[in-house]
Amino acid sequence: MGERCITRTPFASLIATIMCVIGVAIYLGTMYAAVEGSMDLAYEQFGARVDWIDATKITMLVVGCTMGVLAFILLLLGFLTTGATRDVIYTSSKSRTGGRCALGCFVVITYIIGVAWILITSLMALFMACFLVFWGYCRQDRDMPGVNDRCLDLQQFHFMFPMFNKDQMLICQQALQNFCKKTDELYGLYIVAYCSSTVVLLSLVTYQICLAANLTRLKDAEKIRALEEMTYIDMDENEMKPV
């Protein structure tokens, strides 16, 4: 019984599913906190709010639901195309053709979603680099360029944040301490979000490998089945020949 369960378990798809679920959960949790913290920081320091914050939250919710459904479907496909289960389900030519079409479609879907996660991971790297700059500025000595009388001049970044008042991007005294404290927290959150998005990307690559391997196995199974049928036909013809 134990051996049958092992041979029917798609371990690669199972590992990819665990990676995907954990990565998406951590990503959504850290990104939600990071976005909220960034918006609070922008409002406290610069007196401005970003209009697309609600759309970002809805997008994050859609991403989480989509990845959860996709992970479940790909794991189910892994079970259906592994070991003895594959031999039981895909017995006829129509079932094998349907299975190959389904696997091919999910190869394309996983590829497209993988490209989207590459863009997400790149965006996380951009956010992380941006807060790394802020974090580095907060650690500068007061004699370094950009810091004057315990002030942090962020006016040079106004082109990146045109919704902020340029005069308010010169942060001094207590406001500077609050800004640096908040920046330290957000920098850590964006690092975790970047790492978790990388884990999700690796899980999608693993899914791609599994889908391609299962698609090849179905093709090979169809060829083997056709070869067996030809062998049986030849045996029957030989038995029917008079001696």
Coordinates of N, CA and C in Angstrom, one line a residue:
M1 N 0.8 -1.2 0.0 CA 0.0 0.0 0.0 C 0.9 1.3 0.0
G2 N 1.9 1.3 0.9 CA 2.8 2.4 0.9 C 3.5 2.6 -0.4
E3 N 4.0 1.5 -1.0 CA 4.7 1.7 -2.2 C 3.8 2.2 -3.3
R4 N 2.5 1.8 -3.4 CA 1.6 2.3 -4.4 C 1.4 3.8 -4.2
C5 N 1.2 4.2 -3.0 CA 1.0 5.6 -2.7 C 2.3 6.5 -3.2
I6 N 3.5 5.9 -2.9 CA 4.7 6.6 -3.3 C 4.8 6.7 -4.8
T7 N 4.4 5.7 -5.5 CA 4.5 5.7 -7.0 C 3.5 6.6 -7.6
R8 N 2.4 6.8 -6.9 CA 1.3 7.7 -7.5 C 1.5 9.1 -7.0
T9 N 2.5 9.5 -6.2 CA 2.6 10.8 -5.7 C 3.6 11.6 -6.6
P10 N 3.2 12.8 -7.1 CA 4.1 13.6 -7.9 C 4.9 14.6 -7.0
F11 N 6.0 14.1 -6.5 CA 6.8 14.8 -5.5 C 7.2 16.2 -6.0
A12 N 7.6 16.2 -7.3 CA 8.1 17.5 -7.8 C 7.0 18.6 -7.8
S13 N 5.8 18.2 -8.3 CA 4.6 19.1 -8.3 C 4.2 19.4 -6.8
L14 N 4.3 18.5 -5.9 CA 4.0 18.7 -4.5 C 5.0 19.7 -3.9
I15 N 6.2 19.6 -4.2 CA 7.2 20.5 -3.7 C 7.0 21.9 -4.3
A16 N 6.7 22.0 -5.6 CA 6.4 23.2 -6.3 C 5.2 23.9 -5.7
T17 N 4.2 23.1 -5.3 CA 2.9 23.7 -4.7 C 3.2 24.2 -3.4
I18 N 4.0 23.5 -2.6 CA 4.4 24.0 -1.2 C 5.1 25.4 -1.4
M19 N 6.1 25.4 -2.3 CA 6.9 26.6 -2.5 C 6.0 27.7 -3.0
C20 N 5.0 27.4 -3.9 CA 4.1 28.5 -4.4 C 3.2 29.0 -3.3
V21 N 2.6 28.2 -2.5 CA 1.7 28.6 -1.5 C 2.4 29.4 -0.4
I22 N 3.6 28.9 0.0 CA 4.3 29.7 1.1 C 4.8 31.0 0.5
G23 N 5.4 31.0 -0.7 CA 5.9 32.2 -1.3 C 4.8 33.2 -1.5
V24 N 3.6 32.8 -2.1 CA 2.6 33.8 -2.3 C 2.0 34.3 -1.0
A25 N 1.9 33.5 0.0 CA 1.4 33.9 1.3 C 2.3 35.0 2.0
I26 N 3.6 34.7 1.9 CA 4.6 35.6 2.5 C 4.6 36.9 1.7
Y27 N 4.6 36.7 0.4 CA 4.6 37.9 -0.5 C 3.5 38.9 -0.2
L28 N 2.3 38.3 -0.2 CA 1.1 39.1 0.0 C 1.1 39.8 1.4
G29 N 1.5 39.0 2.4 CA 1.5 39.6 3.7 C 2.5 40.7 3.9
T30 N 3.7 40.5 3.3 CA 4.8 41.5 3.4 C 4.5 42.7 2.5
M31 N 3.9 42.5 1.3 CA 3.6 43.6 0.4 C 2.5 44.4 0.9
Y32 N 1.5 43.8 1.6 CA 0.4 44.6 2.1 C 0.9 45.5 3.2
A33 N 1.7 44.9 4.1 CA 2.3 45.8 5.2 C 3.2 46.8 4.6
A34 N 4.0 46.5 3.6 CA 4.9 47.5 3.0 C 4.2 48.6 2.3
V35 N 3.1 48.2 1.5 CA 2.3 49.3 0.8 C 1.7 50.2 1.8
E36 N 1.1 49.6 2.9 CA 0.4 50.4 3.9 C 1.4 51.3 4.6
G37 N 2.6 50.8 4.9 CA 3.7 51.6 5.6 C 4.2 52.7 4.7
S38 N 4.3 52.4 3.4 CA 4.8 53.4 2.4 C 3.8 54.5 2.3
M39 N 2.5 54.2 2.2 CA 1.5 55.2 2.1 C 1.4 56.1 3.4
D40 N 1.6 55.4 4.6 CA 1.6 56.2 5.8 C 2.8 57.1 5.9
L41 N 3.9 56.6 5.4 CA 5.2 57.4 5.4 C 5.0 58.6 4.5
A42 N 4.4 58.4 3.3 CA 4.2 59.5 2.4 C 3.3 60.5 2.9
Y43 N 2.2 60.1 3.6 CA 1.3 61.0 4.2 C 1.9 61.8 5.3
E44 N 2.6 61.1 6.2 CA 3.2 61.8 7.4 C 4.3 62.8 7.0
Q45 N 5.1 62.4 6.0 CA 6.2 63.2 5.7 C 5.9 64.3 4.6
F46 N 5.1 63.9 3.6 CA 4.9 64.7 2.5 C 3.5 65.2 2.3
G47 N 2.6 64.7 3.2 CA 1.2 65.2 3.1 C 0.5 64.8 1.9
A48 N 0.8 63.7 1.3 CA 0.1 63.3 0.0 C -0.2 61.8 0.1
R49 N -1.3 61.5 -0.6 CA -1.7 60.1 -0.7 C -1.7 59.7 -2.1
V50 N -1.5 58.4 -2.4 CA -1.5 57.9 -3.8 C -2.8 57.3 -4.1
D51 N -3.4 57.7 -5.2 CA -4.8 57.4 -5.6 C -4.9 55.9 -5.8
W52 N -3.9 55.2 -6.3 CA -4.0 53.8 -6.8 C -3.8 52.8 -5.7
I53 N -3.8 53.2 -4.4 CA -3.5 52.3 -3.3 C -4.6 51.2 -3.2
D54 N -5.9 51.6 -3.4 CA -7.0 50.6 -3.3 C -6.9 49.6 -4.5
A55 N -6.6 50.1 -5.6 CA -6.4 49.2 -6.8 C -5.3 48.2 -6.6
T56 N -4.2 48.7 -5.9 CA -3.1 47.8 -5.6 C -3.5 46.7 -4.7
K57 N -4.3 47.0 -3.6 CA -4.8 46.0 -2.7 C -5.7 45.0 -3.4
I58 N -6.6 45.4 -4.3 CA -7.5 44.5 -5.0 C -6.6 43.6 -5.9
T59 N -5.6 44.2 -6.6 CA -4.8 43.4 -7.4 C -4.0 42.3 -6.7
M60 N -3.5 42.7 -5.5 CA -2.9 41.7 -4.6 C -3.8 40.5 -4.2
L61 N -5.1 40.9 -3.9 CA -6.0 39.8 -3.6 C -6.3 38.9 -4.8
V62 N -6.4 39.5 -6.0 CA -6.6 38.7 -7.2 C -5.5 37.8 -7.5
V63 N -4.3 38.4 -7.3 CA -3.0 37.6 -7.5 C -3.0 36.4 -6.6
G64 N -3.3 36.6 -5.3 CA -3.3 35.5 -4.4 C -4.3 34.4 -4.7
C65 N -5.6 34.8 -5.1 CA -6.6 33.8 -5.4 C -6.2 33.1 -6.7
T66 N -5.7 33.8 -7.7 CA -5.3 33.2 -9.0 C -4.2 32.1 -8.8
M67 N -3.2 32.5 -8.0 CA -2.1 31.6 -7.7 C -2.5 30.4 -6.9
G68 N -3.5 30.6 -6.0 CA -4.0 29.4 -5.2 C -4.7 28.4 -6.1
V69 N -5.6 28.9 -7.0 CA -6.3 28.1 -7.9 C -5.4 27.4 -8.9
L70 N -4.4 28.1 -9.4 CA -3.4 27.5 -10.3 C -2.6 26.4 -9.7
A71 N -2.1 26.7 -8.5 CA -1.3 25.7 -7.8 C -2.2 24.4 -7.5
F72 N -3.4 24.5 -7.2 CA -4.3 23.4 -6.9 C -4.5 22.6 -8.2
I73 N -4.7 23.3 -9.4 CA -5.0 22.6 -10.6 C -3.7 21.9 -11.1
L74 N -2.6 22.6 -11.0 CA -1.3 21.9 -11.4 C -0.9 20.7 -10.6
L75 N -1.2 20.8 -9.3 CA -1.0 19.6 -8.4 C -1.9 18.5 -8.8
L76 N -3.2 18.8 -9.1 CA -4.1 17.8 -9.5 C -3.7 17.1 -10.8
L77 N -3.2 18.0 -11.8 CA -2.7 17.4 -13.0 C -1.4 16.5 -12.8
G78 N -0.6 16.9 -11.8 CA 0.5 16.1 -11.4 C 0.1 14.7 -10.9
F79 N -0.9 14.7 -10.1 CA -1.4 13.4 -9.6 C -2.0 12.5 -10.8
L80 N -2.7 13.2 -11.7 CA -3.4 12.5 -12.7 C -2.4 11.9 -13.8
T81 N -1.2 12.5 -13.9 CA -0.3 12.0 -14.9 C 1.0 11.4 -14.3
T82 N 0.8 10.8 -13.1 CA 2.0 10.2 -12.4 C 1.7 8.7 -12.2
G83 N 2.7 7.9 -12.6 CA 2.7 6.5 -12.3 C 1.5 5.7 -12.7
A84 N 0.9 4.8 -11.8 CA -0.2 3.9 -12.2 C -1.5 4.7 -12.5
T85 N -1.6 5.9 -11.9 CA -2.8 6.7 -12.1 C -2.9 7.1 -13.6
R86 N -1.8 7.4 -14.2 CA -1.7 7.8 -15.6 C -2.1 6.6 -16.5
D87 N -1.7 5.4 -16.1 CA -2.0 4.2 -16.9 C -3.5 3.9 -16.8
V88 N -4.1 4.2 -15.7 CA -5.6 3.9 -15.5 C -6.5 4.9 -16.2
I89 N -6.1 6.2 -16.1 CA -7.0 7.3 -16.6 C -6.8 7.4 -18.1
Y90 N -5.6 7.5 -18.6 CA -5.3 7.7 -20.0 C -5.2 6.4 -20.8
T91 N -6.3 5.7 -20.9 CA -6.2 4.4 -21.6 C -6.6 4.5 -23.1
S92 N -7.6 5.4 -23.4 CA -8.0 5.5 -24.8 C -7.3 6.6 -25.5
S93 N -7.4 6.6 -26.8 CA -6.8 7.7 -27.6 C -7.3 9.0 -27.3
K94 N -8.7 9.1 -27.1 CA -9.3 10.4 -26.8 C -8.8 11.0 -25.5
S95 N -8.7 10.1 -24.5 CA -8.3 10.6 -23.2 C -6.9 11.1 -23.2
R96 N -6.0 10.4 -24.0 CA -4.6 10.8 -24.1 C -4.5 12.1 -24.8
T97 N -5.3 12.3 -25.9 CA -5.3 13.5 -26.6 C -5.8 14.7 -25.8
G98 N -6.9 14.4 -25.0 CA -7.4 15.5 -24.1 C -6.4 15.8 -23.0
G99 N -5.7 14.8 -22.5 CA -4.7 15.1 -21.5 C -3.5 15.9 -22.0
R100 N -3.1 15.6 -23.3 CA -2.0 16.3 -23.9 C -2.4 17.8 -24.1
C101 N -3.7 18.0 -24.6 CA -4.1 19.4 -24.8 C -4.2 20.1 -23.5
A102 N -4.7 19.5 -22.5 CA -4.8 20.2 -21.2 C -3.4 20.6 -20.7
L103 N -2.4 19.6 -20.8 CA -1.1 19.9 -20.3 C -0.4 21.0 -21.2
G104 N -0.7 21.0 -22.5 CA -0.1 22.0 -23.3 C -0.7 23.4 -23.0
C105 N -2.0 23.5 -22.7 CA -2.6 24.7 -22.4 C -2.0 25.3 -21.1
F106 N -1.8 24.4 -20.1 CA -1.3 24.9 -18.8 C 0.2 25.2 -18.9
V107 N 0.9 24.6 -19.9 CA 2.3 25.0 -20.1 C 2.3 26.5 -20.5
V108 N 1.4 26.8 -21.5 CA 1.4 28.2 -21.9 C 0.9 29.1 -20.8
I109 N -0.1 28.7 -20.1 CA -0.6 29.6 -19.0 C 0.5 29.8 -17.9
T110 N 1.2 28.7 -17.5 CA 2.3 28.9 -16.5 C 3.4 29.7 -17.1
Y111 N 3.7 29.6 -18.3 CA 4.7 30.5 -18.9 C 4.3 31.9 -18.8
I112 N 3.1 32.3 -19.2 CA 2.6 33.7 -19.1 C 2.7 34.2 -17.7
I113 N 2.2 33.4 -16.8 CA 2.2 33.8 -15.4 C 3.6 33.9 -14.9
G114 N 4.5 33.1 -15.4 CA 5.9 33.2 -15.0 C 6.6 34.5 -15.4
V115 N 6.2 34.9 -16.7 CA 6.7 36.2 -17.2 C 6.2 37.3 -16.3
A116 N 4.9 37.2 -15.9 CA 4.3 38.2 -15.0 C 5.1 38.3 -13.7
W117 N 5.4 37.1 -13.1 CA 6.2 37.1 -11.8 C 7.6 37.6 -12.0
I118 N 8.2 37.4 -13.2 CA 9.5 38.0 -13.4 C 9.4 39.6 -13.3
L119 N 8.3 40.1 -13.9 CA 8.1 41.6 -13.8 C 7.8 42.0 -12.3
I120 N 7.1 41.2 -11.6 CA 6.8 41.5 -10.2 C 8.1 41.4 -9.4
T121 N 8.9 40.4 -9.6 CA 10.2 40.3 -8.9 C 11.1 41.5 -9.3
S122 N 11.1 41.9 -10.6 CA 11.9 43.1 -11.0 C 11.4 44.3 -10.3
L123 N 10.1 44.4 -10.1 CA 9.5 45.6 -9.4 C 9.9 45.6 -8.0
M124 N 10.0 44.4 -7.3 CA 10.4 44.3 -5.9 C 11.9 44.7 -5.8
A125 N 12.7 44.3 -6.8 CA 14.1 44.7 -6.8 C 14.2 46.2 -6.9
L126 N 13.4 46.8 -7.7 CA 13.4 48.3 -7.8 C 13.0 49.0 -6.5
F127 N 11.9 48.5 -5.9 CA 11.5 49.1 -4.6 C 12.6 48.9 -3.6
M128 N 13.2 47.7 -3.6 CA 14.3 47.4 -2.6 C 15.5 48.3 -2.8
A129 N 15.8 48.6 -4.1 CA 17.0 49.5 -4.4 C 16.6 50.9 -4.0
C130 N 15.4 51.3 -4.2 CA 15.0 52.6 -3.8 C 15.1 52.8 -2.3
F131 N 14.6 51.9 -1.5 CA 14.7 52.0 -0.1 C 16.1 51.8 0.4
L132 N 16.9 51.1 -0.3 CA 18.3 50.9 0.0 C 19.0 52.3 -0.1
V133 N 18.6 53.1 -1.1 CA 19.2 54.4 -1.2 C 18.8 55.3 0.0
F134 N 17.5 55.2 0.3 CA 17.0 56.0 1.5 C 17.7 55.5 2.8
W135 N 17.9 54.2 2.9 CA 18.5 53.7 4.1 C 20.0 54.1 4.1
G136 N 20.6 54.1 3.0 CA 22.0 54.6 3.0 C 22.1 56.1 3.3
Y137 N 21.2 56.9 2.8 CA 21.2 58.3 3.1 C 21.0 58.5 4.6
C138 N 20.2 57.7 5.2 CA 19.9 57.9 6.6 C 21.2 57.5 7.4
R139 N 22.1 56.7 6.9 CA 23.3 56.3 7.6 C 24.4 57.2 7.3
Q140 N 24.3 58.2 6.5 CA 25.4 59.1 6.1 C 25.8 60.0 7.2
D141 N 27.0 60.3 7.2 CA 27.5 61.3 8.2 C 27.0 62.7 7.8
R142 N 26.8 63.6 8.7 CA 26.3 64.9 8.5 C 27.1 65.7 7.5
D143 N 28.4 65.4 7.4 CA 29.3 66.1 6.5 C 29.2 65.6 5.0
M144 N 28.5 64.5 4.8 CA 28.4 64.0 3.5 C 27.4 64.8 2.7
P145 N 27.6 64.8 1.3 CA 26.7 65.6 0.5 C 25.2 65.1 0.6
G146 N 24.3 66.1 0.6 CA 22.9 65.7 0.8 C 22.4 65.9 2.2
V147 N 23.2 66.0 3.2 CA 22.8 66.1 4.5 C 23.4 67.4 5.1
N148 N 22.5 68.3 5.5 CA 22.9 69.6 5.9 C 22.1 70.0 7.2
D149 N 22.9 70.2 8.3 CA 22.2 70.6 9.5 C 21.2 69.6 9.9
R150 N 21.5 68.3 9.9 CA 20.6 67.2 10.2 C 19.4 67.2 9.4
C151 N 19.6 67.4 8.1 CA 18.5 67.4 7.1 C 18.8 66.4 6.0
L152 N 17.8 65.8 5.5 CA 17.9 64.9 4.4 C 17.2 65.5 3.2
D153 N 18.0 65.7 2.1 CA 17.4 66.3 0.9 C 17.0 65.3 -0.1
L154 N 15.7 65.1 -0.2 CA 15.2 64.1 -1.2 C 14.5 64.8 -2.4
Q155 N 14.8 66.1 -2.6 CA 14.2 66.8 -3.7 C 14.7 66.3 -5.0
Q156 N 15.9 65.7 -5.0 CA 16.4 65.1 -6.3 C 15.6 64.0 -6.8
F157 N 14.8 63.4 -5.9 CA 13.9 62.3 -6.3 C 12.5 62.7 -6.6
H158 N 12.3 64.0 -6.8 CA 10.9 64.5 -7.0 C 10.4 64.1 -8.4
F159 N 11.3 63.8 -9.3 CA 10.8 63.3 -10.6 C 10.2 61.9 -10.5
M160 N 10.6 61.2 -9.5 CA 10.0 59.8 -9.3 C 8.6 59.9 -8.5
F161 N 8.5 61.0 -7.8 CA 7.2 61.1 -7.0 C 6.7 62.5 -7.2
P162 N 6.1 62.8 -8.4 CA 5.6 64.1 -8.7 C 4.4 64.6 -7.9
M163 N 3.7 63.6 -7.3 CA 2.6 63.9 -6.5 C 2.9 64.6 -5.2
F164 N 4.2 64.5 -4.8 CA 4.7 65.1 -3.5 C 5.1 66.6 -3.7
N165 N 4.9 67.4 -2.7 CA 5.4 68.8 -2.7 C 6.9 68.8 -2.6
K166 N 7.5 69.4 -3.6 CA 9.0 69.4 -3.6 C 9.6 70.0 -2.4
D167 N 9.0 71.1 -1.9 CA 9.5 71.8 -0.7 C 9.5 70.9 0.6
Q168 N 8.5 70.0 0.6 CA 8.4 69.1 1.8 C 9.3 67.9 1.7
M169 N 10.1 67.8 0.6 CA 11.0 66.6 0.5 C 12.4 66.9 1.1
L170 N 12.5 68.0 1.8 CA 13.6 68.3 2.6 C 13.3 68.0 4.1
I171 N 13.8 66.9 4.6 CA 13.4 66.4 5.9 C 14.4 66.7 6.9
C172 N 14.0 67.3 8.0 CA 14.9 67.7 9.0 C 14.5 67.3 10.4
Q173 N 15.4 67.4 11.4 CA 15.2 67.2 12.8 C 14.4 65.9 13.1
Q174 N 13.3 66.1 13.9 CA 12.5 64.9 14.4 C 11.9 64.2 13.2
A175 N 11.5 64.9 12.2 CA 10.9 64.3 11.0 C 11.9 63.3 10.3
L176 N 13.2 63.7 10.4 CA 14.2 62.9 9.8 C 14.4 61.6 10.6
Q177 N 14.3 61.7 11.9 CA 14.4 60.5 12.7 C 13.2 59.5 12.4
N178 N 12.0 60.1 12.4 CA 10.9 59.3 12.1 C 11.0 58.6 10.7
F179 N 11.5 59.4 9.7 CA 11.6 58.9 8.4 C 12.6 57.7 8.3
C180 N 13.7 57.9 9.0 CA 14.7 56.8 9.0 C 14.3 55.6 9.7
K181 N 13.5 55.8 10.8 CA 13.0 54.6 11.5 C 12.0 53.8 10.6
K182 N 11.1 54.6 10.0 CA 10.1 53.9 9.1 C 10.8 53.3 7.9
T183 N 11.8 53.9 7.4 CA 12.6 53.4 6.2 C 13.2 52.1 6.5
D184 N 13.8 51.9 7.7 CA 14.4 50.7 8.2 C 13.4 49.5 8.2
E185 N 12.2 49.8 8.7 CA 11.2 48.8 8.7 C 10.7 48.4 7.3
L186 N 10.5 49.4 6.5 CA 10.0 49.1 5.1 C 11.1 48.4 4.3
Y187 N 12.3 48.7 4.5 CA 13.4 48.1 3.7 C 13.4 46.6 4.0
G188 N 13.3 46.2 5.2 CA 13.2 44.8 5.6 C 12.0 44.1 4.9
L189 N 10.9 44.8 4.9 CA 9.7 44.2 4.3 C 9.9 44.0 2.8
Y190 N 10.5 44.9 2.1 CA 10.7 44.8 0.7 C 11.7 43.7 0.4
I191 N 12.7 43.5 1.3 CA 13.6 42.4 1.1 C 12.9 41.1 1.1
V192 N 12.1 40.9 2.2 CA 11.3 39.7 2.3 C 10.4 39.4 1.1
A193 N 9.7 40.5 0.7 CA 8.8 40.4 -0.5 C 9.6 40.0 -1.7
Y194 N 10.8 40.5 -1.9 CA 11.6 40.2 -3.1 C 12.0 38.7 -3.0
C195 N 12.4 38.2 -1.8 CA 12.8 36.8 -1.7 C 11.6 35.9 -1.9
S196 N 10.4 36.2 -1.4 CA 9.3 35.4 -1.5 C 8.8 35.4 -3.0
S197 N 8.9 36.5 -3.7 CA 8.5 36.5 -5.1 C 9.5 35.6 -5.9
T198 N 10.8 35.6 -5.5 CA 11.7 34.7 -6.2 C 11.4 33.2 -5.9
V199 N 10.9 32.9 -4.7 CA 10.5 31.5 -4.4 C 9.3 31.2 -5.3
V200 N 8.3 32.1 -5.5 CA 7.2 31.8 -6.4 C 7.7 31.6 -7.8
L201 N 8.6 32.4 -8.2 CA 9.1 32.2 -9.6 C 9.8 30.9 -9.8
L202 N 10.5 30.4 -8.8 CA 11.2 29.1 -8.9 C 10.1 28.0 -8.9
S203 N 9.0 28.2 -8.1 CA 8.0 27.2 -8.1 C 7.3 27.1 -9.5
L204 N 7.2 28.2 -10.2 CA 6.6 28.2 -11.5 C 7.5 27.5 -12.5
V205 N 8.8 27.7 -12.4 CA 9.8 27.0 -13.2 C 9.7 25.5 -13.0
T206 N 9.6 25.1 -11.7 CA 9.4 23.7 -11.4 C 8.1 23.1 -12.0
Y207 N 7.0 23.9 -12.0 CA 5.8 23.5 -12.6 C 6.0 23.3 -14.1
Q208 N 6.7 24.2 -14.7 CA 7.0 24.1 -16.2 C 7.7 22.8 -16.5
I209 N 8.7 22.5 -15.7 CA 9.5 21.2 -15.9 C 8.6 20.0 -15.8
C210 N 7.7 20.0 -14.7 CA 6.8 18.9 -14.5 C 5.8 18.7 -15.6
L211 N 5.2 19.8 -16.1 CA 4.3 19.8 -17.2 C 4.9 19.2 -18.4
A212 N 6.1 19.7 -18.7 CA 6.8 19.2 -19.9 C 7.1 17.8 -19.8
A213 N 7.6 17.3 -18.6 CA 7.9 15.9 -18.5 C 6.6 15.0 -18.6
N214 N 5.5 15.5 -18.0 CA 4.3 14.7 -18.0 C 3.7 14.7 -19.5
L215 N 3.9 15.8 -20.2 CA 3.4 15.8 -21.6 C 4.2 14.8 -22.4
T216 N 5.5 14.7 -22.2 CA 6.4 13.8 -22.9 C 6.0 12.3 -22.5
R217 N 5.7 12.1 -21.3 CA 5.3 10.7 -20.8 C 4.0 10.3 -21.5
L218 N 3.0 11.2 -21.6 CA 1.8 10.9 -22.3 C 2.0 10.6 -23.8
K219 N 2.9 11.3 -24.4 CA 3.2 11.0 -25.8 C 3.9 9.6 -25.9
D220 N 4.8 9.4 -25.0 CA 5.5 8.1 -25.1 C 4.5 6.9 -24.8
A221 N 3.6 7.2 -23.8 CA 2.6 6.2 -23.5 C 1.7 5.8 -24.7
E222 N 1.4 6.8 -25.5 CA 0.6 6.6 -26.7 C 1.4 5.8 -27.7
K223 N 2.6 6.0 -27.8 CA 3.5 5.3 -28.8 C 3.6 3.8 -28.3
I224 N 3.8 3.7 -27.0 CA 4.0 2.3 -26.5 C 2.7 1.5 -26.6
R225 N 1.5 2.2 -26.4 CA 0.2 1.5 -26.5 C 0.0 1.1 -28.0
A226 N 0.4 2.0 -28.9 CA 0.2 1.6 -30.3 C 1.1 0.4 -30.7
L227 N 2.4 0.4 -30.1 CA 3.3 -0.7 -30.4 C 2.8 -2.0 -29.9
E228 N 2.2 -1.9 -28.7 CA 1.6 -3.1 -28.1 C 0.4 -3.7 -28.9
E229 N -0.4 -2.7 -29.4 CA -1.5 -3.2 -30.2 C -1.0 -3.8 -31.5
M230 N 0.0 -3.3 -32.1 CA 0.6 -3.9 -33.3 C 1.1 -5.2 -33.0
T231 N 1.8 -5.4 -31.8 CA 2.3 -6.7 -31.5 C 1.2 -7.7 -31.3
Y232 N 0.1 -7.3 -30.7 CA -1.0 -8.3 -30.5 C -1.6 -8.7 -31.8
I233 N -1.7 -7.7 -32.8 CA -2.2 -8.0 -34.1 C -1.3 -9.0 -34.8
D234 N 0.0 -8.8 -34.7 CA 0.9 -9.7 -35.4 C 0.8 -11.1 -34.8
M235 N 0.7 -11.2 -33.4 CA 0.5 -12.5 -32.8 C -0.7 -13.2 -33.2
D236 N -1.8 -12.4 -33.3 CA -3.1 -13.0 -33.7 C -3.0 -13.5 -35.2
E237 N -2.4 -12.8 -36.0 CA -2.2 -13.2 -37.4 C -1.4 -14.4 -37.6
N238 N -0.3 -14.5 -36.7 CA 0.5 -15.7 -36.8 C -0.2 -16.9 -36.3
E239 N -1.1 -16.7 -35.3 CA -1.9 -17.9 -34.8 C -2.9 -18.4 -35.8
M240 N -3.4 -17.4 -36.6 CA -4.4 -17.8 -37.6 C -3.9 -18.4 -38.8
K241 N -2.6 -18.3 -39.1 CA -2.0 -18.9 -40.2 C -1.9 -20.4 -40.1
P242 N -2.3 -21.2 -41.2 CA -2.3 -22.6 -41.1 C -0.8 -23.1 -41.0
V243 N -0.6 -24.2 -40.3 CA 0.7 -24.8 -40.1 C 1.0 -25.7 -41.3

